N, C-alpha and C. Protein backbone atom coordinates (compact mmCIF):
# COMPACT_ATOMS: atom_id res chain seq x y z
N MET A 1 38.87 32.40 84.67
CA MET A 1 40.24 31.95 84.43
C MET A 1 40.84 32.63 83.20
N PHE A 2 40.08 32.64 82.11
CA PHE A 2 40.58 33.27 80.88
C PHE A 2 40.73 34.78 81.05
N ASN A 3 39.86 35.38 81.87
CA ASN A 3 39.98 36.82 82.12
C ASN A 3 41.29 37.15 82.83
N ILE A 4 41.65 36.32 83.82
CA ILE A 4 42.91 36.53 84.54
C ILE A 4 44.10 36.31 83.61
N LEU A 5 44.01 35.29 82.78
CA LEU A 5 45.09 34.99 81.84
C LEU A 5 45.29 36.13 80.85
N ALA A 6 44.20 36.72 80.41
CA ALA A 6 44.28 37.83 79.45
C ALA A 6 45.00 39.03 80.06
N VAL A 7 44.64 39.37 81.29
CA VAL A 7 45.27 40.51 81.97
C VAL A 7 46.75 40.23 82.23
N THR A 8 47.06 39.02 82.64
CA THR A 8 48.45 38.64 82.90
C THR A 8 49.29 38.70 81.64
N THR A 9 48.73 38.21 80.53
CA THR A 9 49.44 38.25 79.25
C THR A 9 49.71 39.69 78.82
N ALA A 10 48.75 40.55 79.03
CA ALA A 10 48.93 41.97 78.68
C ALA A 10 50.07 42.57 79.50
N TYR A 11 50.14 42.22 80.76
CA TYR A 11 51.23 42.72 81.62
C TYR A 11 52.58 42.23 81.11
N LEU A 12 52.67 40.97 80.74
CA LEU A 12 53.94 40.40 80.27
C LEU A 12 54.39 41.03 78.95
N ILE A 13 53.44 41.29 78.06
CA ILE A 13 53.77 41.97 76.81
C ILE A 13 54.27 43.38 77.10
N GLY A 14 53.60 44.06 78.01
CA GLY A 14 54.02 45.40 78.38
C GLY A 14 55.39 45.44 79.02
N SER A 15 55.81 44.32 79.63
CA SER A 15 57.09 44.26 80.32
C SER A 15 58.29 44.18 79.38
N LEU A 16 58.06 44.07 78.09
CA LEU A 16 59.16 44.06 77.13
C LEU A 16 59.65 45.50 76.95
N SER A 17 60.81 45.81 77.50
CA SER A 17 61.36 47.17 77.44
C SER A 17 62.17 47.35 76.16
N PHE A 18 61.57 48.01 75.18
CA PHE A 18 62.25 48.13 73.89
C PHE A 18 63.44 49.09 73.94
N ALA A 19 63.47 50.00 74.89
CA ALA A 19 64.63 50.87 75.03
C ALA A 19 65.87 50.04 75.34
N VAL A 20 65.72 49.09 76.23
CA VAL A 20 66.83 48.21 76.61
C VAL A 20 67.14 47.22 75.50
N ILE A 21 66.09 46.62 74.93
CA ILE A 21 66.27 45.61 73.88
C ILE A 21 66.93 46.21 72.65
N VAL A 22 66.42 47.35 72.18
CA VAL A 22 66.97 48.00 70.99
C VAL A 22 68.40 48.47 71.24
N SER A 23 68.65 49.04 72.40
CA SER A 23 69.99 49.52 72.73
C SER A 23 71.00 48.37 72.70
N LYS A 24 70.61 47.22 73.22
CA LYS A 24 71.51 46.07 73.21
C LYS A 24 71.76 45.61 71.78
N CYS A 25 70.72 45.62 70.94
CA CYS A 25 70.89 45.22 69.54
C CYS A 25 71.80 46.17 68.78
N PHE A 26 71.79 47.45 69.15
CA PHE A 26 72.63 48.45 68.50
C PHE A 26 74.02 48.54 69.14
N GLY A 27 74.27 47.74 70.15
CA GLY A 27 75.55 47.79 70.83
C GLY A 27 75.74 49.06 71.65
N MET A 28 74.65 49.63 72.12
CA MET A 28 74.69 50.88 72.88
C MET A 28 74.66 50.60 74.38
N ASP A 29 74.96 51.63 75.17
CA ASP A 29 74.85 51.53 76.62
C ASP A 29 73.39 51.35 77.02
N ASP A 30 73.18 50.71 78.13
CA ASP A 30 71.84 50.58 78.69
C ASP A 30 71.30 51.99 78.96
N PRO A 31 70.12 52.33 78.45
CA PRO A 31 69.57 53.69 78.63
C PRO A 31 69.30 54.05 80.08
N ARG A 32 69.32 53.05 80.95
CA ARG A 32 69.12 53.33 82.37
C ARG A 32 70.40 53.82 83.04
N THR A 33 71.50 53.91 82.25
CA THR A 33 72.79 54.31 82.82
C THR A 33 73.25 55.70 82.37
N TYR A 34 72.45 56.41 81.57
CA TYR A 34 72.85 57.75 81.14
C TYR A 34 71.64 58.66 81.04
N GLY A 35 71.93 59.96 80.87
CA GLY A 35 70.85 60.94 80.75
C GLY A 35 69.94 60.91 81.96
N SER A 36 68.65 60.73 81.70
CA SER A 36 67.67 60.71 82.78
C SER A 36 67.61 59.36 83.46
N GLY A 37 68.17 58.33 82.81
CA GLY A 37 68.07 56.98 83.35
C GLY A 37 66.74 56.32 83.03
N ASN A 38 65.91 57.01 82.27
CA ASN A 38 64.60 56.49 81.90
C ASN A 38 64.70 55.64 80.64
N PRO A 39 64.27 54.37 80.65
CA PRO A 39 64.31 53.53 79.47
C PRO A 39 63.16 53.84 78.51
N GLY A 40 63.31 54.94 77.79
CA GLY A 40 62.29 55.36 76.84
C GLY A 40 62.93 56.00 75.62
N ALA A 41 62.12 56.30 74.62
CA ALA A 41 62.64 56.81 73.35
C ALA A 41 63.36 58.15 73.50
N THR A 42 62.84 59.03 74.35
CA THR A 42 63.45 60.35 74.52
C THR A 42 64.87 60.22 75.05
N ASN A 43 65.06 59.34 76.02
CA ASN A 43 66.40 59.18 76.58
C ASN A 43 67.33 58.47 75.59
N VAL A 44 66.82 57.50 74.85
CA VAL A 44 67.62 56.83 73.83
C VAL A 44 68.08 57.83 72.78
N LEU A 45 67.23 58.80 72.46
CA LEU A 45 67.58 59.82 71.49
C LEU A 45 68.80 60.63 71.94
N ARG A 46 68.98 60.75 73.25
CA ARG A 46 70.14 61.49 73.77
C ARG A 46 71.46 60.81 73.42
N SER A 47 71.40 59.54 73.06
CA SER A 47 72.62 58.84 72.66
C SER A 47 73.10 59.31 71.29
N GLY A 48 72.20 59.99 70.55
CA GLY A 48 72.53 60.43 69.21
C GLY A 48 72.10 59.46 68.13
N LYS A 49 71.58 58.30 68.53
CA LYS A 49 71.14 57.28 67.57
C LYS A 49 69.64 57.44 67.30
N LYS A 50 69.31 58.19 66.26
CA LYS A 50 67.92 58.47 65.96
C LYS A 50 67.15 57.20 65.57
N ALA A 51 67.81 56.30 64.85
CA ALA A 51 67.15 55.06 64.44
C ALA A 51 66.77 54.23 65.66
N ALA A 52 67.66 54.17 66.64
CA ALA A 52 67.37 53.41 67.86
C ALA A 52 66.21 54.03 68.62
N ALA A 53 66.19 55.36 68.68
CA ALA A 53 65.10 56.04 69.37
C ALA A 53 63.77 55.80 68.66
N ALA A 54 63.79 55.83 67.32
CA ALA A 54 62.56 55.60 66.55
C ALA A 54 62.04 54.18 66.75
N LEU A 55 62.94 53.20 66.77
CA LEU A 55 62.54 51.81 66.97
C LEU A 55 62.01 51.60 68.39
N THR A 56 62.60 52.30 69.34
CA THR A 56 62.12 52.21 70.72
C THR A 56 60.70 52.75 70.82
N LEU A 57 60.48 53.91 70.22
CA LEU A 57 59.15 54.52 70.23
C LEU A 57 58.13 53.60 69.57
N LEU A 58 58.50 53.06 68.41
CA LEU A 58 57.59 52.18 67.67
C LEU A 58 57.30 50.91 68.46
N GLY A 59 58.36 50.31 69.01
CA GLY A 59 58.18 49.06 69.75
C GLY A 59 57.31 49.24 70.99
N ASP A 60 57.55 50.32 71.73
CA ASP A 60 56.76 50.56 72.94
C ASP A 60 55.30 50.83 72.62
N ALA A 61 55.05 51.54 71.51
CA ALA A 61 53.67 51.80 71.12
C ALA A 61 52.98 50.52 70.62
N LEU A 62 53.69 49.75 69.80
CA LEU A 62 53.10 48.54 69.23
C LEU A 62 52.79 47.49 70.30
N LYS A 63 53.65 47.39 71.31
CA LYS A 63 53.37 46.38 72.35
C LYS A 63 52.09 46.73 73.12
N GLY A 64 51.86 48.02 73.35
CA GLY A 64 50.63 48.44 74.00
C GLY A 64 49.41 48.12 73.15
N ALA A 65 49.54 48.41 71.86
CA ALA A 65 48.44 48.12 70.94
C ALA A 65 48.20 46.62 70.83
N LEU A 66 49.29 45.84 70.74
CA LEU A 66 49.16 44.38 70.61
C LEU A 66 48.51 43.77 71.83
N ALA A 67 48.92 44.20 73.01
CA ALA A 67 48.37 43.64 74.25
C ALA A 67 46.85 43.78 74.30
N VAL A 68 46.35 44.95 73.91
CA VAL A 68 44.91 45.20 73.94
C VAL A 68 44.21 44.53 72.76
N TRP A 69 44.84 44.57 71.59
CA TRP A 69 44.24 43.97 70.39
C TRP A 69 44.01 42.49 70.58
N LEU A 70 44.97 41.79 71.19
CA LEU A 70 44.83 40.35 71.39
C LEU A 70 43.62 40.03 72.26
N VAL A 71 43.42 40.81 73.31
CA VAL A 71 42.27 40.57 74.18
C VAL A 71 40.96 40.85 73.44
N ARG A 72 40.95 41.92 72.68
CA ARG A 72 39.75 42.23 71.90
C ARG A 72 39.49 41.16 70.84
N HIS A 73 40.56 40.69 70.21
CA HIS A 73 40.43 39.70 69.14
C HIS A 73 39.85 38.38 69.65
N PHE A 74 40.25 37.99 70.85
CA PHE A 74 39.81 36.70 71.40
C PHE A 74 38.66 36.86 72.40
N GLN A 75 38.06 38.04 72.43
CA GLN A 75 37.00 38.29 73.41
C GLN A 75 35.84 37.32 73.27
N ASP A 76 35.33 37.16 72.05
CA ASP A 76 34.18 36.28 71.84
C ASP A 76 34.54 34.81 72.05
N MET A 77 35.71 34.42 71.58
CA MET A 77 36.13 33.03 71.68
C MET A 77 36.21 32.55 73.13
N PHE A 78 36.75 33.43 73.99
CA PHE A 78 36.95 33.03 75.39
C PHE A 78 35.97 33.73 76.35
N VAL A 79 34.95 34.36 75.78
CA VAL A 79 33.90 35.02 76.56
C VAL A 79 34.51 35.98 77.59
N LEU A 80 35.34 36.88 77.10
CA LEU A 80 36.00 37.85 77.97
C LEU A 80 35.10 39.07 78.18
N GLU A 81 35.14 39.63 79.37
CA GLU A 81 34.33 40.80 79.68
C GLU A 81 34.94 42.06 79.06
N ASP A 82 34.09 43.07 78.84
CA ASP A 82 34.59 44.37 78.37
C ASP A 82 35.53 44.97 79.43
N SER A 83 35.24 44.70 80.70
CA SER A 83 36.09 45.20 81.76
C SER A 83 37.47 44.53 81.74
N THR A 84 37.54 43.31 81.19
CA THR A 84 38.82 42.63 81.06
C THR A 84 39.71 43.36 80.06
N ILE A 85 39.10 43.88 79.01
CA ILE A 85 39.84 44.67 78.03
C ILE A 85 40.39 45.92 78.70
N ALA A 86 39.57 46.55 79.52
CA ALA A 86 40.00 47.75 80.24
C ALA A 86 41.17 47.43 81.18
N LEU A 87 41.05 46.33 81.94
CA LEU A 87 42.11 45.93 82.87
C LEU A 87 43.38 45.55 82.12
N SER A 88 43.23 44.95 80.96
CA SER A 88 44.39 44.57 80.16
C SER A 88 45.13 45.80 79.64
N ALA A 89 44.38 46.84 79.32
CA ALA A 89 45.00 48.10 78.88
C ALA A 89 45.86 48.68 80.00
N VAL A 90 45.31 48.69 81.21
CA VAL A 90 46.07 49.19 82.36
C VAL A 90 47.26 48.28 82.65
N ALA A 91 47.06 46.96 82.54
CA ALA A 91 48.13 46.00 82.83
C ALA A 91 49.30 46.16 81.87
N ALA A 92 49.03 46.44 80.60
CA ALA A 92 50.10 46.64 79.63
C ALA A 92 50.96 47.83 80.02
N LEU A 93 50.32 48.90 80.47
CA LEU A 93 51.06 50.09 80.89
C LEU A 93 51.84 49.83 82.17
N VAL A 94 51.23 49.13 83.11
CA VAL A 94 51.92 48.78 84.35
C VAL A 94 53.15 47.93 84.04
N GLY A 95 53.01 47.02 83.07
CA GLY A 95 54.14 46.21 82.66
C GLY A 95 55.29 47.06 82.13
N HIS A 96 54.96 48.07 81.35
CA HIS A 96 56.00 48.96 80.83
C HIS A 96 56.68 49.74 81.96
N MET A 97 55.90 50.21 82.89
CA MET A 97 56.45 51.02 83.97
C MET A 97 57.21 50.20 85.01
N TRP A 98 56.70 48.99 85.28
CA TRP A 98 57.34 48.09 86.26
C TRP A 98 57.50 46.71 85.63
N PRO A 99 58.44 46.56 84.68
CA PRO A 99 58.58 45.32 83.92
C PRO A 99 59.23 44.18 84.72
N VAL A 100 58.57 43.05 84.73
CA VAL A 100 59.07 41.89 85.46
C VAL A 100 60.39 41.39 84.88
N PHE A 101 60.62 41.61 83.58
CA PHE A 101 61.82 41.11 82.92
C PHE A 101 63.04 42.01 83.15
N PHE A 102 62.85 43.20 83.67
CA PHE A 102 63.95 44.16 83.79
C PHE A 102 64.01 44.78 85.19
N GLY A 103 63.83 43.93 86.19
CA GLY A 103 63.96 44.38 87.57
C GLY A 103 62.95 45.41 88.01
N PHE A 104 61.79 45.44 87.35
CA PHE A 104 60.70 46.36 87.68
C PHE A 104 61.12 47.83 87.55
N LYS A 105 62.12 48.08 86.69
CA LYS A 105 62.57 49.46 86.44
C LYS A 105 62.27 49.81 84.98
N GLY A 106 61.12 50.44 84.76
CA GLY A 106 60.67 50.73 83.42
C GLY A 106 60.56 52.20 83.10
N GLY A 107 59.91 52.48 81.98
CA GLY A 107 59.78 53.84 81.49
C GLY A 107 58.55 54.55 82.01
N LYS A 108 58.28 55.70 81.40
CA LYS A 108 57.20 56.56 81.88
C LYS A 108 55.89 56.35 81.15
N GLY A 109 55.90 55.56 80.08
CA GLY A 109 54.67 55.03 79.53
C GLY A 109 53.93 55.81 78.46
N VAL A 110 54.50 56.89 77.94
CA VAL A 110 53.75 57.70 76.99
C VAL A 110 53.48 56.94 75.69
N ALA A 111 54.53 56.33 75.11
CA ALA A 111 54.35 55.60 73.85
C ALA A 111 53.44 54.39 74.04
N THR A 112 53.63 53.68 75.13
CA THR A 112 52.79 52.50 75.38
C THR A 112 51.34 52.91 75.62
N ALA A 113 51.13 54.00 76.32
CA ALA A 113 49.77 54.50 76.53
C ALA A 113 49.11 54.87 75.21
N LEU A 114 49.90 55.45 74.30
CA LEU A 114 49.35 55.79 72.98
C LEU A 114 48.96 54.53 72.21
N GLY A 115 49.80 53.49 72.31
CA GLY A 115 49.47 52.23 71.64
C GLY A 115 48.22 51.60 72.20
N VAL A 116 48.09 51.63 73.51
CA VAL A 116 46.89 51.12 74.17
C VAL A 116 45.65 51.88 73.70
N LEU A 117 45.79 53.19 73.65
CA LEU A 117 44.68 54.04 73.18
C LEU A 117 44.29 53.71 71.75
N LEU A 118 45.30 53.47 70.92
CA LEU A 118 45.04 53.16 69.51
C LEU A 118 44.19 51.89 69.38
N ALA A 119 44.49 50.90 70.22
CA ALA A 119 43.74 49.64 70.17
C ALA A 119 42.35 49.77 70.78
N LEU A 120 42.20 50.67 71.74
CA LEU A 120 40.89 50.87 72.37
C LEU A 120 39.98 51.77 71.53
N SER A 121 40.55 52.88 71.08
CA SER A 121 39.75 53.89 70.36
C SER A 121 40.68 54.78 69.55
N TRP A 122 40.75 54.52 68.24
CA TRP A 122 41.69 55.30 67.43
C TRP A 122 41.36 56.80 67.40
N PRO A 123 40.07 57.21 67.48
CA PRO A 123 39.83 58.67 67.53
C PRO A 123 40.45 59.31 68.78
N THR A 124 40.36 58.61 69.92
CA THR A 124 40.97 59.13 71.15
C THR A 124 42.48 59.23 71.00
N ALA A 125 43.08 58.19 70.43
CA ALA A 125 44.53 58.18 70.20
C ALA A 125 44.94 59.31 69.26
N LEU A 126 44.14 59.55 68.24
CA LEU A 126 44.45 60.60 67.27
C LEU A 126 44.43 61.98 67.93
N VAL A 127 43.43 62.23 68.75
CA VAL A 127 43.35 63.50 69.46
C VAL A 127 44.59 63.71 70.33
N CYS A 128 44.96 62.69 71.08
CA CYS A 128 46.12 62.79 71.98
C CYS A 128 47.42 62.96 71.20
N ALA A 129 47.55 62.23 70.09
CA ALA A 129 48.76 62.34 69.27
C ALA A 129 48.89 63.74 68.67
N LEU A 130 47.77 64.31 68.24
CA LEU A 130 47.80 65.66 67.67
C LEU A 130 48.18 66.69 68.73
N VAL A 131 47.64 66.52 69.93
CA VAL A 131 47.99 67.43 71.03
C VAL A 131 49.49 67.33 71.32
N TRP A 132 50.01 66.10 71.36
CA TRP A 132 51.44 65.91 71.62
C TRP A 132 52.28 66.57 70.55
N LEU A 133 51.91 66.37 69.28
CA LEU A 133 52.69 66.93 68.17
C LEU A 133 52.70 68.46 68.22
N VAL A 134 51.55 69.05 68.45
CA VAL A 134 51.45 70.51 68.51
C VAL A 134 52.33 71.05 69.63
N MET A 135 52.24 70.44 70.79
CA MET A 135 53.03 70.91 71.94
C MET A 135 54.52 70.65 71.74
N ALA A 136 54.86 69.49 71.17
CA ALA A 136 56.26 69.15 70.98
C ALA A 136 56.93 70.08 69.98
N PHE A 137 56.26 70.36 68.87
CA PHE A 137 56.83 71.24 67.86
C PHE A 137 56.83 72.70 68.31
N SER A 138 55.89 73.05 69.17
CA SER A 138 55.80 74.44 69.64
C SER A 138 56.84 74.76 70.71
N PHE A 139 57.04 73.81 71.65
CA PHE A 139 57.89 74.09 72.81
C PHE A 139 59.15 73.25 72.87
N LYS A 140 59.24 72.19 72.03
CA LYS A 140 60.43 71.33 71.98
C LYS A 140 60.72 70.65 73.31
N VAL A 141 59.72 70.45 74.13
CA VAL A 141 59.91 69.79 75.42
C VAL A 141 59.00 68.55 75.45
N SER A 142 59.63 67.38 75.42
CA SER A 142 58.88 66.13 75.32
C SER A 142 57.93 65.92 76.48
N SER A 143 58.40 66.17 77.70
CA SER A 143 57.56 65.92 78.87
C SER A 143 56.35 66.85 78.91
N LEU A 144 56.52 68.10 78.50
CA LEU A 144 55.39 69.04 78.47
C LEU A 144 54.34 68.56 77.47
N ALA A 145 54.80 68.10 76.32
CA ALA A 145 53.87 67.58 75.31
C ALA A 145 53.15 66.35 75.85
N ALA A 146 53.90 65.46 76.51
CA ALA A 146 53.30 64.24 77.04
C ALA A 146 52.28 64.54 78.13
N LEU A 147 52.62 65.46 79.01
CA LEU A 147 51.72 65.81 80.11
C LEU A 147 50.43 66.45 79.61
N THR A 148 50.57 67.32 78.60
CA THR A 148 49.38 67.97 78.04
C THR A 148 48.46 66.94 77.38
N ALA A 149 49.05 66.05 76.59
CA ALA A 149 48.26 65.00 75.92
C ALA A 149 47.60 64.08 76.96
N THR A 150 48.32 63.80 78.03
CA THR A 150 47.79 62.95 79.09
C THR A 150 46.59 63.59 79.77
N LEU A 151 46.67 64.88 80.04
CA LEU A 151 45.55 65.58 80.67
C LEU A 151 44.32 65.62 79.78
N VAL A 152 44.55 65.65 78.47
CA VAL A 152 43.43 65.70 77.51
C VAL A 152 42.78 64.33 77.34
N SER A 153 43.56 63.26 77.53
CA SER A 153 43.11 61.91 77.19
C SER A 153 41.82 61.45 77.90
N PRO A 154 41.63 61.68 79.20
CA PRO A 154 40.37 61.21 79.81
C PRO A 154 39.14 61.90 79.23
N LEU A 155 39.27 63.18 78.91
CA LEU A 155 38.14 63.91 78.32
C LEU A 155 37.82 63.36 76.94
N ALA A 156 38.87 63.13 76.13
CA ALA A 156 38.66 62.55 74.79
C ALA A 156 38.06 61.16 74.90
N ALA A 157 38.52 60.38 75.88
CA ALA A 157 37.99 59.03 76.07
C ALA A 157 36.50 59.06 76.43
N TRP A 158 36.12 60.02 77.24
CA TRP A 158 34.71 60.14 77.63
C TRP A 158 33.81 60.37 76.42
N PHE A 159 34.34 61.09 75.42
CA PHE A 159 33.56 61.36 74.21
C PHE A 159 33.56 60.19 73.23
N PHE A 160 34.68 59.50 73.10
CA PHE A 160 34.85 58.54 72.00
C PHE A 160 34.76 57.07 72.39
N MET A 161 35.02 56.70 73.64
CA MET A 161 35.05 55.29 73.99
C MET A 161 33.65 54.76 74.26
N PRO A 162 33.36 53.53 73.80
CA PRO A 162 31.98 53.01 73.88
C PRO A 162 31.56 52.48 75.24
N TYR A 163 32.53 52.19 76.13
CA TYR A 163 32.20 51.59 77.42
C TYR A 163 32.78 52.42 78.57
N GLY A 164 32.01 52.50 79.63
CA GLY A 164 32.47 53.26 80.79
C GLY A 164 33.74 52.69 81.40
N SER A 165 33.88 51.35 81.36
CA SER A 165 35.07 50.72 81.93
C SER A 165 36.33 51.12 81.15
N TRP A 166 36.18 51.31 79.84
CA TRP A 166 37.33 51.71 79.02
C TRP A 166 37.72 53.15 79.35
N ALA A 167 36.73 54.01 79.49
CA ALA A 167 37.03 55.40 79.85
C ALA A 167 37.65 55.48 81.24
N ALA A 168 37.17 54.63 82.16
CA ALA A 168 37.74 54.60 83.50
C ALA A 168 39.19 54.13 83.45
N ALA A 169 39.46 53.14 82.59
CA ALA A 169 40.83 52.66 82.42
C ALA A 169 41.73 53.78 81.90
N MET A 170 41.19 54.60 81.03
CA MET A 170 41.96 55.72 80.50
C MET A 170 42.29 56.72 81.59
N ALA A 171 41.38 56.93 82.51
CA ALA A 171 41.64 57.84 83.63
C ALA A 171 42.75 57.28 84.52
N VAL A 172 42.73 55.97 84.75
CA VAL A 172 43.79 55.33 85.55
C VAL A 172 45.12 55.44 84.84
N ILE A 173 45.13 55.19 83.53
CA ILE A 173 46.35 55.29 82.73
C ILE A 173 46.92 56.70 82.80
N ALA A 174 46.05 57.68 82.67
CA ALA A 174 46.49 59.08 82.74
C ALA A 174 47.10 59.38 84.10
N ALA A 175 46.48 58.88 85.16
CA ALA A 175 47.00 59.12 86.51
C ALA A 175 48.38 58.48 86.68
N LEU A 176 48.56 57.28 86.13
CA LEU A 176 49.86 56.60 86.23
C LEU A 176 50.94 57.36 85.47
N VAL A 177 50.60 57.83 84.27
CA VAL A 177 51.57 58.58 83.48
C VAL A 177 51.97 59.87 84.19
N LEU A 178 50.99 60.56 84.74
CA LEU A 178 51.28 61.79 85.49
C LEU A 178 52.16 61.50 86.70
N TYR A 179 51.87 60.40 87.39
CA TYR A 179 52.67 60.03 88.55
C TYR A 179 54.12 59.78 88.16
N ARG A 180 54.33 59.08 87.04
CA ARG A 180 55.69 58.76 86.60
C ARG A 180 56.44 60.00 86.10
N HIS A 181 55.71 61.06 85.83
CA HIS A 181 56.33 62.30 85.36
C HIS A 181 56.47 63.35 86.47
N LYS A 182 56.36 62.92 87.72
CA LYS A 182 56.38 63.90 88.81
C LYS A 182 57.69 64.70 88.85
N SER A 183 58.82 64.05 88.53
CA SER A 183 60.08 64.78 88.51
C SER A 183 60.12 65.78 87.36
N ASN A 184 59.50 65.41 86.23
CA ASN A 184 59.43 66.33 85.09
C ASN A 184 58.57 67.54 85.41
N ILE A 185 57.48 67.31 86.13
CA ILE A 185 56.60 68.41 86.52
C ILE A 185 57.38 69.39 87.40
N ARG A 186 58.15 68.84 88.33
CA ARG A 186 58.97 69.69 89.19
C ARG A 186 60.01 70.47 88.38
N ASN A 187 60.65 69.81 87.42
CA ASN A 187 61.66 70.49 86.59
C ASN A 187 61.03 71.56 85.69
N LEU A 188 59.83 71.29 85.20
CA LEU A 188 59.13 72.29 84.38
C LEU A 188 58.84 73.55 85.19
N ILE A 189 58.39 73.35 86.41
CA ILE A 189 58.10 74.49 87.28
C ILE A 189 59.36 75.30 87.56
N GLN A 190 60.50 74.59 87.69
CA GLN A 190 61.77 75.25 88.00
C GLN A 190 62.52 75.71 86.74
N GLY A 191 61.96 75.40 85.56
CA GLY A 191 62.59 75.81 84.31
C GLY A 191 63.85 75.03 83.98
N LYS A 192 63.94 73.80 84.47
CA LYS A 192 65.15 72.99 84.28
C LYS A 192 64.97 71.85 83.28
N GLU A 193 63.79 71.71 82.73
CA GLU A 193 63.53 70.57 81.84
C GLU A 193 64.28 70.73 80.52
N SER A 194 64.89 69.63 80.06
CA SER A 194 65.64 69.67 78.81
C SER A 194 64.71 69.60 77.61
N LYS A 195 65.26 69.93 76.44
CA LYS A 195 64.47 69.93 75.22
C LYS A 195 64.73 68.67 74.40
N ILE A 196 63.82 68.38 73.49
CA ILE A 196 63.93 67.20 72.64
C ILE A 196 65.24 67.26 71.84
N GLY A 197 65.98 66.16 71.88
CA GLY A 197 67.22 66.07 71.12
C GLY A 197 68.46 66.45 71.90
N ASP A 198 68.29 66.98 73.12
CA ASP A 198 69.45 67.28 73.96
C ASP A 198 70.20 65.99 74.26
N LYS A 199 71.52 66.06 74.24
CA LYS A 199 72.33 64.90 74.54
C LYS A 199 72.82 64.97 75.97
N ALA A 200 73.07 63.79 76.52
CA ALA A 200 73.58 63.75 77.89
C ALA A 200 74.48 62.53 78.04
N GLY A 201 75.56 62.69 78.76
CA GLY A 201 76.47 61.58 79.01
C GLY A 201 75.98 60.80 80.20
N LYS A 202 76.83 59.92 80.68
CA LYS A 202 76.44 59.06 81.80
C LYS A 202 76.10 59.84 83.05
N ASP A 203 76.72 61.02 83.18
CA ASP A 203 76.46 61.84 84.37
C ASP A 203 75.59 63.04 84.03
N GLY A 204 74.83 62.94 82.97
CA GLY A 204 74.00 64.05 82.53
C GLY A 204 72.87 64.33 83.51
N PRO A 205 72.21 65.44 83.35
CA PRO A 205 71.18 65.87 84.27
C PRO A 205 69.96 64.97 84.22
N PRO A 206 69.36 64.64 85.35
CA PRO A 206 68.19 63.77 85.40
C PRO A 206 66.91 64.51 85.13
N GLU A 207 66.77 65.03 83.91
CA GLU A 207 65.65 65.91 83.64
C GLU A 207 64.44 65.25 83.02
N ASN A 208 64.55 64.09 82.42
CA ASN A 208 63.39 63.54 81.74
C ASN A 208 63.35 62.03 81.77
């Protein structure tokens, strides 16, 4: 019973879409109505509000970390399985991608995945964050940086995570992130992907 409750709670925490919440607090348009239509930090940045984009990034990462940290924190008290922690990590990301509070229309999960990684294994998260930073500063394309870091993450998890179920969860998370970026992969191949900081109006190109 407690194992099911833990996974459900992680999903509900993940369902908090900070792109939408922060945009509403700043009096901005819903990020699902402009640019790529993706409720994430990159699309919020297209509004020109850097503070809103930074808060979105932070909020999405922290909710992933919190969802997993809570399960780990109460593991002994409620006799939760290590596999429950793994399932909760996946559930938090699923919540971000398909949030129950926002019509199941969520983001692509990069920041939340990083937060989940941080709570599971900070060395794995550090490796992925460094890969993202190197790629982002080198090519100025957010999706390319995210995809590269995602591809690296299962290998890093295999080296650093203490349980096989956690590494397996990381592989599932990576697969979900790649799936949500399928349009970006297509745009990258066609050379149409936008760069970090590009602005777009309500009818802007659906590139990221």
